[in-house]
Coordinates of C-alpha atoms (C1' of nucleotides) in Angstrom, one line a residue:
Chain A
X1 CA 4.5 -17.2 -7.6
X2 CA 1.7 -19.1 -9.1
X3 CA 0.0 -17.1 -11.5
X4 CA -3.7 -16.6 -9.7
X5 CA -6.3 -16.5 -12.1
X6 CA -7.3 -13.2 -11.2
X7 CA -5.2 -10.2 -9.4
X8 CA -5.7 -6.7 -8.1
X9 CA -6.2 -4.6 -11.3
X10 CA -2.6 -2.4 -11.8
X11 CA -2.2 0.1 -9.8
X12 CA -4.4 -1.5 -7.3
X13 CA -4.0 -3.6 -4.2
X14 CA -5.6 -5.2 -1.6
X15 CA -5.3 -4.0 2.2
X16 CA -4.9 -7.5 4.4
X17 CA -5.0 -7.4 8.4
X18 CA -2.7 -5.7 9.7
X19 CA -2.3 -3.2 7.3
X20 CA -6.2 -2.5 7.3
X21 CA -6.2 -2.0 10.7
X22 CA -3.5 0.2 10.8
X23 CA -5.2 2.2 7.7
X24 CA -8.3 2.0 9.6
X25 CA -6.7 3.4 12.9
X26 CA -5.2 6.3 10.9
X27 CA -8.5 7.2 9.7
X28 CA -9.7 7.1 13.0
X29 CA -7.2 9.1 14.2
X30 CA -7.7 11.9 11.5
X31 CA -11.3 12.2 12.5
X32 CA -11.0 12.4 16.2
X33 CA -8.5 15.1 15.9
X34 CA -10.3 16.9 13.3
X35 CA -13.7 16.6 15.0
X36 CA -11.9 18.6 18.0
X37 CA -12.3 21.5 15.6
X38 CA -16.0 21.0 14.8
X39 CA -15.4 19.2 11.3
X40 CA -18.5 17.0 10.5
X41 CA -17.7 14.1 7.8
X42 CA -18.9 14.3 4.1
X43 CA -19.0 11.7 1.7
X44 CA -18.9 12.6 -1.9
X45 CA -19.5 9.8 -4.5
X46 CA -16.6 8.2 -5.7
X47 CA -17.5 9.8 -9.8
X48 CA -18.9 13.0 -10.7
X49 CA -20.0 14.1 -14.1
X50 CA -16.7 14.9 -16.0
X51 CA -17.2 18.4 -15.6
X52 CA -17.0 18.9 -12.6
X53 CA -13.2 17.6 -12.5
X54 CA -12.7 19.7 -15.5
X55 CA -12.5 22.3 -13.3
X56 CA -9.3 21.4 -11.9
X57 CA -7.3 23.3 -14.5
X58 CA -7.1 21.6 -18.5
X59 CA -3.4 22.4 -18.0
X60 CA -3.1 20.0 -15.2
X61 CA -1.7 16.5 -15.4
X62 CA -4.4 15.1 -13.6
X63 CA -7.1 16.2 -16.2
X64 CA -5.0 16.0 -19.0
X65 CA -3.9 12.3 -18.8
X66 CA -4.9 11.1 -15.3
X67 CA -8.8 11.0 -15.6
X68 CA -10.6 7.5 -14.9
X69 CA -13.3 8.8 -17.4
X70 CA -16.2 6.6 -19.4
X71 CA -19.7 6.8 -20.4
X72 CA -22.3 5.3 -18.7
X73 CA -25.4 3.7 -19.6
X74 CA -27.1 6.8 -19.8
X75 CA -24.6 7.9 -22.0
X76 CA -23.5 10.9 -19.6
X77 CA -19.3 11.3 -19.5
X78 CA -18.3 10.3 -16.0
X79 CA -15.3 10.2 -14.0
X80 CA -13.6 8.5 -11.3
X81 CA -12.6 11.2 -8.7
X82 CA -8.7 11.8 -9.0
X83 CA -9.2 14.3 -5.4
X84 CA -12.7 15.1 -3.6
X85 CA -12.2 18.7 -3.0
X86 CA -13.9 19.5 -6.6
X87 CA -16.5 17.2 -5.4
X88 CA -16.8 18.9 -1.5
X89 CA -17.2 21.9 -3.4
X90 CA -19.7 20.5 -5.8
X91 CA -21.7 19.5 -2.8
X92 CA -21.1 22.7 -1.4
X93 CA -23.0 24.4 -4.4
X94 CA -25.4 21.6 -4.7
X95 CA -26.7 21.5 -0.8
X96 CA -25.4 25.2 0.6
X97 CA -24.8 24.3 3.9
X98 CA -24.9 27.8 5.9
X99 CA -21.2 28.5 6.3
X100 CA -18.8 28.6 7.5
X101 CA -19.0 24.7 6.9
X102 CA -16.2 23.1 8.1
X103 CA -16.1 19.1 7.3
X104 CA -13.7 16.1 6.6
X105 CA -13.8 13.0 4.3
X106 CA -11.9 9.6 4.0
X107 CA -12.0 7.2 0.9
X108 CA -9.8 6.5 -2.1
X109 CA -9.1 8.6 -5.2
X110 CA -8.2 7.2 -8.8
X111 CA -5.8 8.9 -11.0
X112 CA -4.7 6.6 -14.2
X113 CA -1.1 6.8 -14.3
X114 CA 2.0 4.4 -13.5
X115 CA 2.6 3.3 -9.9
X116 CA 5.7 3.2 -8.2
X117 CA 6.5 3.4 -4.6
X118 CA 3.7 5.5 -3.0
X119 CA 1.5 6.1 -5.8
X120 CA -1.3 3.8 -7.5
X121 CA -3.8 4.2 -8.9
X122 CA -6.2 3.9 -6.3
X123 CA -5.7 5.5 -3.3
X124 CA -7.0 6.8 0.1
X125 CA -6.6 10.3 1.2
X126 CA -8.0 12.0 3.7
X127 CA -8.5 16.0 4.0
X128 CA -10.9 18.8 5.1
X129 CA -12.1 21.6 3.5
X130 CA -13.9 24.9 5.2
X131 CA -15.8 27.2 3.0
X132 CA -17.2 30.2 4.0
X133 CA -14.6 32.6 6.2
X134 CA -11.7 34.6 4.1
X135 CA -10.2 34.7 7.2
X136 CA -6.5 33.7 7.5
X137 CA -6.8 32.4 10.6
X138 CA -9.2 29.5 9.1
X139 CA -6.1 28.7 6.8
X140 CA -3.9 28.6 10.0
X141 CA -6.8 26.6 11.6
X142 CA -7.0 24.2 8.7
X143 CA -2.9 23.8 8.4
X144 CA -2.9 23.1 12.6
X145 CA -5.0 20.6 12.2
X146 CA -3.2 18.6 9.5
X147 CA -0.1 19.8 11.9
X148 CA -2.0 18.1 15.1
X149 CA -2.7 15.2 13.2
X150 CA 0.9 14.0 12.1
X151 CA 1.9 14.8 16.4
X152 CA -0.9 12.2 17.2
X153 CA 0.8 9.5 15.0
X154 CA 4.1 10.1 16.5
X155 CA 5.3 11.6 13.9
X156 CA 8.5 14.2 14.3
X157 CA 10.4 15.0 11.2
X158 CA 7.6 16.6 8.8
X159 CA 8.3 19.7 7.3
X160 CA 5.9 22.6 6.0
X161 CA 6.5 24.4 3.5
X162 CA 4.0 27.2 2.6
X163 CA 3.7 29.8 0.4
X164 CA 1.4 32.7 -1.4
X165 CA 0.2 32.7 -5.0
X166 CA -1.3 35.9 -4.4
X167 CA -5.1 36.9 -5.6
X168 CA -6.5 35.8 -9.2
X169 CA -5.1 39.1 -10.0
X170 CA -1.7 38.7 -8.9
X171 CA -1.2 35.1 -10.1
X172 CA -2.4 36.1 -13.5
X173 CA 0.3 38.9 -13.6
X174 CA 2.5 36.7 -11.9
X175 CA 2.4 34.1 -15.0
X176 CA 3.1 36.5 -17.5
X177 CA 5.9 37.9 -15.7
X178 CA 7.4 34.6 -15.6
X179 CA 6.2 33.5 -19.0
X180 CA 8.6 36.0 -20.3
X181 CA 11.6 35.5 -17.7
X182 CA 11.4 31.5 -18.8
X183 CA 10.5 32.8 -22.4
X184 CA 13.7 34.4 -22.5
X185 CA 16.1 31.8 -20.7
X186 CA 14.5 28.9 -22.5
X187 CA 18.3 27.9 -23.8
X188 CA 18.6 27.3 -20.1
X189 CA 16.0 24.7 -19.6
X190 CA 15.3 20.9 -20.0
X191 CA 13.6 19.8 -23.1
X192 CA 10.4 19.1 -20.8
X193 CA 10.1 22.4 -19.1
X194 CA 9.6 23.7 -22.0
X195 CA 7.0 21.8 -22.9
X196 CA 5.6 22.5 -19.1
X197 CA 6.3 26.6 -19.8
X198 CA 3.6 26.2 -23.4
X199 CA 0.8 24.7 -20.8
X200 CA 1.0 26.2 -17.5
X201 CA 4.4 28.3 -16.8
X202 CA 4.1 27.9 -13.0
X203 CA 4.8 24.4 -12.8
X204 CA 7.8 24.9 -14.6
X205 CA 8.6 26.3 -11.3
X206 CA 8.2 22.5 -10.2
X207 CA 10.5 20.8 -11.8
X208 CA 13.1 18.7 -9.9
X209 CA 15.0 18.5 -12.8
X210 CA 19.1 19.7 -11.7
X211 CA 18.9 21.3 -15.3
X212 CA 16.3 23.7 -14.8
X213 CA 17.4 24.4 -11.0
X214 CA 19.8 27.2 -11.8
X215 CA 16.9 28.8 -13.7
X216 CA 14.3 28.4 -11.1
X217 CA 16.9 29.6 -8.6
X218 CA 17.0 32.8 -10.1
X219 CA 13.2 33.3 -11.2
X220 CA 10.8 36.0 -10.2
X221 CA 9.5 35.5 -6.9
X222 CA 5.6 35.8 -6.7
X223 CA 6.2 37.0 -3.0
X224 CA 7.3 40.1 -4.8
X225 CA 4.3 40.5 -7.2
X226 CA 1.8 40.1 -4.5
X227 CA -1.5 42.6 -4.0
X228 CA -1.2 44.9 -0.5
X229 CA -4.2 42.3 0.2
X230 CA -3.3 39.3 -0.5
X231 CA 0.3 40.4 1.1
X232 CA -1.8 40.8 4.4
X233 CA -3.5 37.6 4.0
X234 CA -0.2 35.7 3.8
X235 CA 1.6 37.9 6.7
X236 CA -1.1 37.1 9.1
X237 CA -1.3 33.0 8.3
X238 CA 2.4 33.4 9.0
X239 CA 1.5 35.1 12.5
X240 CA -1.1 33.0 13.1
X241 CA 1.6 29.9 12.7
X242 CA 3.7 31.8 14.4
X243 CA 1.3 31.8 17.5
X244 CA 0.7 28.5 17.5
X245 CA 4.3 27.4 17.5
X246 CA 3.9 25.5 14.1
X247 CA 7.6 26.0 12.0
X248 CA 7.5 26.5 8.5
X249 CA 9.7 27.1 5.2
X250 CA 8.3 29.8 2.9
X251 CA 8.8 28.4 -0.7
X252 CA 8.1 30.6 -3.5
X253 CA 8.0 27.9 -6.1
X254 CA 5.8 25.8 -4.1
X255 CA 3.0 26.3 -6.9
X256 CA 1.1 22.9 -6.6
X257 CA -0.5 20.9 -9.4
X258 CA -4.4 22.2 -9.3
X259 CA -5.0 24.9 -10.9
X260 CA -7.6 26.3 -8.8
X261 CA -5.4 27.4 -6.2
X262 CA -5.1 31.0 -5.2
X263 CA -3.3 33.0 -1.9
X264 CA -2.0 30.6 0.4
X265 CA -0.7 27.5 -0.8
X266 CA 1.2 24.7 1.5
X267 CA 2.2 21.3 1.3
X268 CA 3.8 18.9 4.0
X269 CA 6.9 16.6 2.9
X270 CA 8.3 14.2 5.1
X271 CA 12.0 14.1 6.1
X272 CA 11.9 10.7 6.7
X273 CA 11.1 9.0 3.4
X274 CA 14.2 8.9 1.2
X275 CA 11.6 7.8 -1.7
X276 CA 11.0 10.4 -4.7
X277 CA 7.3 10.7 -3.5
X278 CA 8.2 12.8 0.0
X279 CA 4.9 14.9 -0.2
X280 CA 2.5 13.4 2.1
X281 CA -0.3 16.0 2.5
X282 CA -1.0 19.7 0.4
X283 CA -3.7 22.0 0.4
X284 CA -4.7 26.0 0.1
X285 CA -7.2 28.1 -0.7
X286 CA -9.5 27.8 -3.9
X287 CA -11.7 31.6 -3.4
X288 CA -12.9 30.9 -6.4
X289 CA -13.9 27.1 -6.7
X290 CA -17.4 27.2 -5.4
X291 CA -18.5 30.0 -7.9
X292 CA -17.1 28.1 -10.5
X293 CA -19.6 25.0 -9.4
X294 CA -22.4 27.4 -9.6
X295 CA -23.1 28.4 -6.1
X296 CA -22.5 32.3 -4.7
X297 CA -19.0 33.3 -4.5
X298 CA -17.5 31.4 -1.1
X299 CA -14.2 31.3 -0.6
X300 CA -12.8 27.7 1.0
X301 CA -9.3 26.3 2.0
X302 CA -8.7 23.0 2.7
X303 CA -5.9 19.9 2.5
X304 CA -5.7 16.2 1.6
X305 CA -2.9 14.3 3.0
X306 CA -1.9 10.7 1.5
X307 CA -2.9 7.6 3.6
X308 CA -0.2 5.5 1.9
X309 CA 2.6 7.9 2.4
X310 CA 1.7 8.8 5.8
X311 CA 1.5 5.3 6.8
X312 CA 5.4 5.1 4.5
X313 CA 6.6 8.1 6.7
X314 CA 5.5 6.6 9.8
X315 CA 7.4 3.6 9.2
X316 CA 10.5 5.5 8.6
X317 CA 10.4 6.9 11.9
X318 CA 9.2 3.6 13.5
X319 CA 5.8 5.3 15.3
X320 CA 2.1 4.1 14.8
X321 CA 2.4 0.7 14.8
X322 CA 0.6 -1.9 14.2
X323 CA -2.4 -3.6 15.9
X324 CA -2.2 -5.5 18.9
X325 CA -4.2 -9.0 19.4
X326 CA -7.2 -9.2 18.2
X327 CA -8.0 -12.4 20.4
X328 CA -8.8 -12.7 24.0
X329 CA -9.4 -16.3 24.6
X330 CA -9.5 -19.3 22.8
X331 CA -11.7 -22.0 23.0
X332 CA -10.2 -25.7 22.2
X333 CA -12.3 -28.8 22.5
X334 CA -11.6 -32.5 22.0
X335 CA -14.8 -33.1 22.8
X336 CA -16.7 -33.1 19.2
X337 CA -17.1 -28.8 18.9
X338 CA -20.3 -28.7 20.9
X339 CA -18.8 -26.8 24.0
X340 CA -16.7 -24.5 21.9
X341 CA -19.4 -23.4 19.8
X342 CA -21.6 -22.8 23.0
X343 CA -19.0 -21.0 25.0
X344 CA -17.7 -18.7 22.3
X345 CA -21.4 -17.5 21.1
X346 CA -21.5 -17.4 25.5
X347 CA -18.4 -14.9 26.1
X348 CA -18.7 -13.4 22.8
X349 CA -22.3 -11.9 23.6
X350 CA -20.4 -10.6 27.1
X351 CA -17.7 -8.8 24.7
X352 CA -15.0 -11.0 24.5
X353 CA -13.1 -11.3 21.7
X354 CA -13.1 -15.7 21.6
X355 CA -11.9 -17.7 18.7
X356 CA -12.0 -21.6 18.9
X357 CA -10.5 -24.5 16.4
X358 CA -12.3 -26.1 13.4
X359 CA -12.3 -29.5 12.1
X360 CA -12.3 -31.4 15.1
X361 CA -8.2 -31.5 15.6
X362 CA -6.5 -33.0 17.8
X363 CA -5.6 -31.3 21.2
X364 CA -2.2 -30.5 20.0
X365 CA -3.2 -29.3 17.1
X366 CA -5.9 -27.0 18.5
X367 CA -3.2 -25.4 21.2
X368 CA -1.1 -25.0 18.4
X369 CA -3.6 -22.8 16.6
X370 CA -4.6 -21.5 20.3
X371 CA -1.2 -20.4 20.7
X372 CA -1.1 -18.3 17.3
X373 CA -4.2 -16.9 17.6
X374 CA -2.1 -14.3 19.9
X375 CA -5.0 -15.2 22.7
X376 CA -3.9 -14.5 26.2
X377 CA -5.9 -17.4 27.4
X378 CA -7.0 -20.7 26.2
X379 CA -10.3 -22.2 27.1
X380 CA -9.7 -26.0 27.5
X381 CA -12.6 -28.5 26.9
X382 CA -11.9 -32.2 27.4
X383 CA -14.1 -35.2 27.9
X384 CA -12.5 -35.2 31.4
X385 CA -13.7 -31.4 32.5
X386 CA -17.3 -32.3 29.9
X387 CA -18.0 -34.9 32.4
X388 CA -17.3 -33.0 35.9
X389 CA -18.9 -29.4 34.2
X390 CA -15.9 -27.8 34.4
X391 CA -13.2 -26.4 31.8
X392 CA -9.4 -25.8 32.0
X393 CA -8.2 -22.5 31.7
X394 CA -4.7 -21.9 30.5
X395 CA -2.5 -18.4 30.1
X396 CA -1.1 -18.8 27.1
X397 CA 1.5 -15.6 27.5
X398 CA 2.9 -16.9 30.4
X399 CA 4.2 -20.1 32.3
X400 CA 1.7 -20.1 35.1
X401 CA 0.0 -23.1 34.2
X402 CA -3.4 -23.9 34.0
X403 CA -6.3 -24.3 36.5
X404 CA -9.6 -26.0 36.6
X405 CA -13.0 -24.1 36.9
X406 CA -16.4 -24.7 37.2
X407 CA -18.4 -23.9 33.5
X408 CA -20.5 -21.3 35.3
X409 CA -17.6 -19.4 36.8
X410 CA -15.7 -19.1 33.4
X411 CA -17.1 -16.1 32.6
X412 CA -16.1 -14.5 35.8
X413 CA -13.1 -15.9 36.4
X414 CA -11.8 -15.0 32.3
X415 CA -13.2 -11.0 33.3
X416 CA -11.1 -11.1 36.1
X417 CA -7.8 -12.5 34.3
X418 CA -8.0 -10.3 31.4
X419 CA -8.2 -7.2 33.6
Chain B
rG1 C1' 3.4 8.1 -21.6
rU2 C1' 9.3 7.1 -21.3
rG3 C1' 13.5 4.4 -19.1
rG4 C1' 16.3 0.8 -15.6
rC5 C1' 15.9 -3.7 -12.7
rC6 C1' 13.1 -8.1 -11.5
rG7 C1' 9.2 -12.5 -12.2
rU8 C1' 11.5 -20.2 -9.5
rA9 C1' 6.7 -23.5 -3.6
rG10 C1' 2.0 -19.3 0.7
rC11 C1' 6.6 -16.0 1.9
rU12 C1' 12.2 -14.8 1.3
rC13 C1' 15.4 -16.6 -2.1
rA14 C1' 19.5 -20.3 -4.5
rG15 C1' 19.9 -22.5 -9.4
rU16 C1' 20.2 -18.8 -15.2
rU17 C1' 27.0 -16.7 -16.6
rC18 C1' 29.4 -21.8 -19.9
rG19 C1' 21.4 -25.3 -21.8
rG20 C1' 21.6 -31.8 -19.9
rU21 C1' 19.5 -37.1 -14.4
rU22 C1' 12.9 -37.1 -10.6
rA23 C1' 14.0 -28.1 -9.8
rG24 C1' 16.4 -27.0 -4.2
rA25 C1' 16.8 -24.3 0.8
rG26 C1' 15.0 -21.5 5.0
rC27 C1' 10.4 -19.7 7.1
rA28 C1' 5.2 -20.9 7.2
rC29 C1' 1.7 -25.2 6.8
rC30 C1' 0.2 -30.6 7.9
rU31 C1' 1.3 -35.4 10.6
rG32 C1' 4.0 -37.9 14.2
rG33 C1' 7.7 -38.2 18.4
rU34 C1' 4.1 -36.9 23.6
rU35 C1' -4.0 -41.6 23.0
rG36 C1' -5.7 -35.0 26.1
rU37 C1' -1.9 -29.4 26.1
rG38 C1' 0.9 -24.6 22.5
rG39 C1' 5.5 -21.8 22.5
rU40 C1' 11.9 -25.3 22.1
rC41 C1' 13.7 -29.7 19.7
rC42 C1' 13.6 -34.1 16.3
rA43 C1' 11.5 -37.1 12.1
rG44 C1' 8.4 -37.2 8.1
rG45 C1' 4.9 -35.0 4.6
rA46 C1' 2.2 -31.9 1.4
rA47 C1' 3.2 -27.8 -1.8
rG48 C1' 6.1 -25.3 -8.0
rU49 C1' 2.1 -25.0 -15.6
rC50 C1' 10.2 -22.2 -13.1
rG51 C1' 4.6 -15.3 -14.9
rG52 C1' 2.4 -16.5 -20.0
rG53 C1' 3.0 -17.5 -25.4
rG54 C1' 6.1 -18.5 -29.4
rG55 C1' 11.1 -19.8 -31.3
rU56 C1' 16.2 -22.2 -31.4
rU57 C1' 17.8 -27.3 -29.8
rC58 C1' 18.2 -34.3 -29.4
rA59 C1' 17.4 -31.4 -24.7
rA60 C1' 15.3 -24.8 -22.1
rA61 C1' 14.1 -22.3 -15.3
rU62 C1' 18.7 -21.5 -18.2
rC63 C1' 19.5 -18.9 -25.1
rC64 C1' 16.2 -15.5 -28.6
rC65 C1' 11.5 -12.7 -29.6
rC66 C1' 6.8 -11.1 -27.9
rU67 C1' 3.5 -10.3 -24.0
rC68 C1' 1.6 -9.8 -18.9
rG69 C1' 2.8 -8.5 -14.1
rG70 C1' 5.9 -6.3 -10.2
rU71 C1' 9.4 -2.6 -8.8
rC72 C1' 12.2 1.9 -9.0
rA73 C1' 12.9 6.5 -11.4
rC74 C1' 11.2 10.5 -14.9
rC75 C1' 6.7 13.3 -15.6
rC76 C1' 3.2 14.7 -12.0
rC77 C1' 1.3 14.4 -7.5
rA78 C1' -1.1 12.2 -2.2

RNA sequence: GUGGCCGUAGCUCAGUUCGGUUAGAGCACCUGGUUGUGGUCCAGGAAGUCGGGGGUUCAAAUCCCCUCGGUCACCCCA
């Protein structure tokens, strides 16, 4: 291609009709099934002081290497958001809303790293988060609605797959236990889990690597280092999923990338992509997240699923398609553009969706452009029907021909055809 | 950050192996065939610094180097 002067920064892209109104009817989609459940939208700025994101874990990836960070002006360290549940929780602290508050958010997320199929560096999530209840049936509530949400795109082959990280307690204990089962098989593992097991031993646990699988395979289980407690937590989301006829696969390793996650983790993966980035959604709780920010100890669990992949999985099983017309009628006129630029401001201010042709084409040239406007009807203005006050009307979907009609019935007569 | 593959018209691609006349095709676009009527068909037209820079050569889309971009994978995650 032509090299443009400019393009989308790497990593970036721009979102052309149809794909923006398919993004846009995701979106829409997510709220209406999420405001069923009482969620109420927030939204966060797209950067936060540096800090705040620090509290994701320093071990993480994301902080680590990932972080749109820079100075402003004012010289305060800012950052791009890389996920908005460190912001949610911000706000939380900032504001405190009476819990339990229960809301949702949409909008992009930056995370500097290399883009491949799935990933950029911009990108739109959207997610909920409910702070306030401990309660596991909030966790249940929150993974149902995620759950509802992918049956409302049509979507069938998702798979859940959850698991328990135990308290603060138990994970701490948990790490050490492993730090020493890796510790002592470390002959056994890739070159980069090793790395992995200096920083942050659970995500060794991660690793798709085949070398490290035997390993993994045969690792500690955190179900088994579990508090009576936080046991009970995870036993009841399981009931509660159980109840509401929700299937899922109980993965110990399932450890996720954030570091502020504690009891139930879970994380949604999509049968139908075949690309390496399957994951389209994750969440769990983060009990101790809002304390960290500053406000009284409130525990919260929440979930952010991928636009991008979402919209990837649903093409792989064919469901929420694209947008239909966008055009009702069309408005062609050989007469000079008078007419068309008085009866398209005339149906549009009835609620008609009316394009017409520019430039003063000829009539062929204007059907032409009628035609692929996808309009179901074209609004035909010659000097003939200018001079009698009528216009023709012609189905454009069809072979029925075309008809001639007074000016002042058009309106009618187009509210009737388009019924 | 590491590695593989790929950059030729708006889009999808041929041509690159063994360098050589004005760089091609399909789709899309424009005009005409049809002095008023689209979707099919026919004819014609417009459209390309062959990603960019440097080098080798009488001659480079084609060979070499660098660079930018895309893509896929690793890492990690959505």
């Amino acid at each position: 291609m032509a090299d443009p002067i400019y393009r989308a920064p790497k990593g970036t892209r721009d979102i052309l009709w149809p794909d923006s109104a398919r993004r846009r009817a995701l979106i829409d989609r997510f709220a209406e099934v999420v405001g069923t459940a009482g969620y109420t939208e927030v939204v966060p700025p797209m950067f936060e002081h540096l800090e705040v994101f620090q509290r994701l874990g320093d071990a993480t990836e994301v902080v680590r290497k990932e972080m749109y960070d820079f100075e402003d002006k004012g010289g305060r360290r800012v950052a791009l958001r890389p996920e908005q549940t460190a912001s949610v929780v911000r706000a939380f602290a900032q504001h405190r809303p009476t819990p339990p508050w229960k809301t949702w958010y949409a909008g992009p997320n930056f995370r500097y790293e290399r883009a491949q199929k799935g990933r950029f560096r911009q990108f739109d999530q959207v997610g909920v988060e409910a702070l306030g209840p401990e309660d596991a049936h909030l966790d249940a509530e929150v993974i149902a609605l995620a759950w509802r949400f992918y049956q409302a795109l049509g979507l069938r082959q998702v798979g859940l797959q959850l698991n328990s990280l135990g308290g603060p307690g138990d994970r701490a204990r948990y790490i050490e236990t492993l730090r020493d089962y890796l510790t002592a098989h470390r002959e056994e593992l890739t070159e980069e889990s090793l790395a992995t097991l200096e920083a942050n031993p659970l995500r060794v646990l991660d690793s798709k690597r085949d070398g490290d699988a035997e390993v993994i395979a045969a690792a500690p289980n955190i179900l088994d280092h579990l508090s009576d407690e936080a046991s009970a937590h995870f036993d009841r989301v399981r009931e509660a999923l159980d109840t509401l006829d929700i299937t899922y696969t109980v993965v110990p390793s399932l450890v996720r990338g954030l570091d502020y996650y504690v009891r139930t983790t879970f994380e949604f993966t999509s049968e139908a992509l075949d690309a390496a980035q399957d994951a389209i959604g994750g969440g769990g709780r983060y009990d101790g997240l809002a304390a960290e920010m500053g406000a009284p100890a409130t525990p919260g669990v929440g979930f952010a699923l991928g636009v991008d992949r979402t919209l990837l999985a649903c093409d792989a099983e064919g469901v929420f398609g694209g947008p239909t017309g966008v055009i009702d009628v069309f408005v062609v006129d050989t007469t000079g553009g008078h007419e068309a630029l008085r009866l398209t401001d005339l149906l549009r201010r009835s609620g008609l969706r009316v394009d017409r042709a520019w430039d003063d084409r000829s009539m062929k040239a204007q059907m032409k452009v009628a035609d692929r406007s996808g309009a179901t009807l074209a609004v035909i203005v010659g000097t003939e029907e200018l001079d009698a006050g009528e216009v023709a009307l012609r189905d454009l979907r069809g072979d029925t021909g075309q008809e001639t009609i007074a000016v002042g019935n058009l309106l009618d007569v187009l509210r009737e055809r388009l019924r």
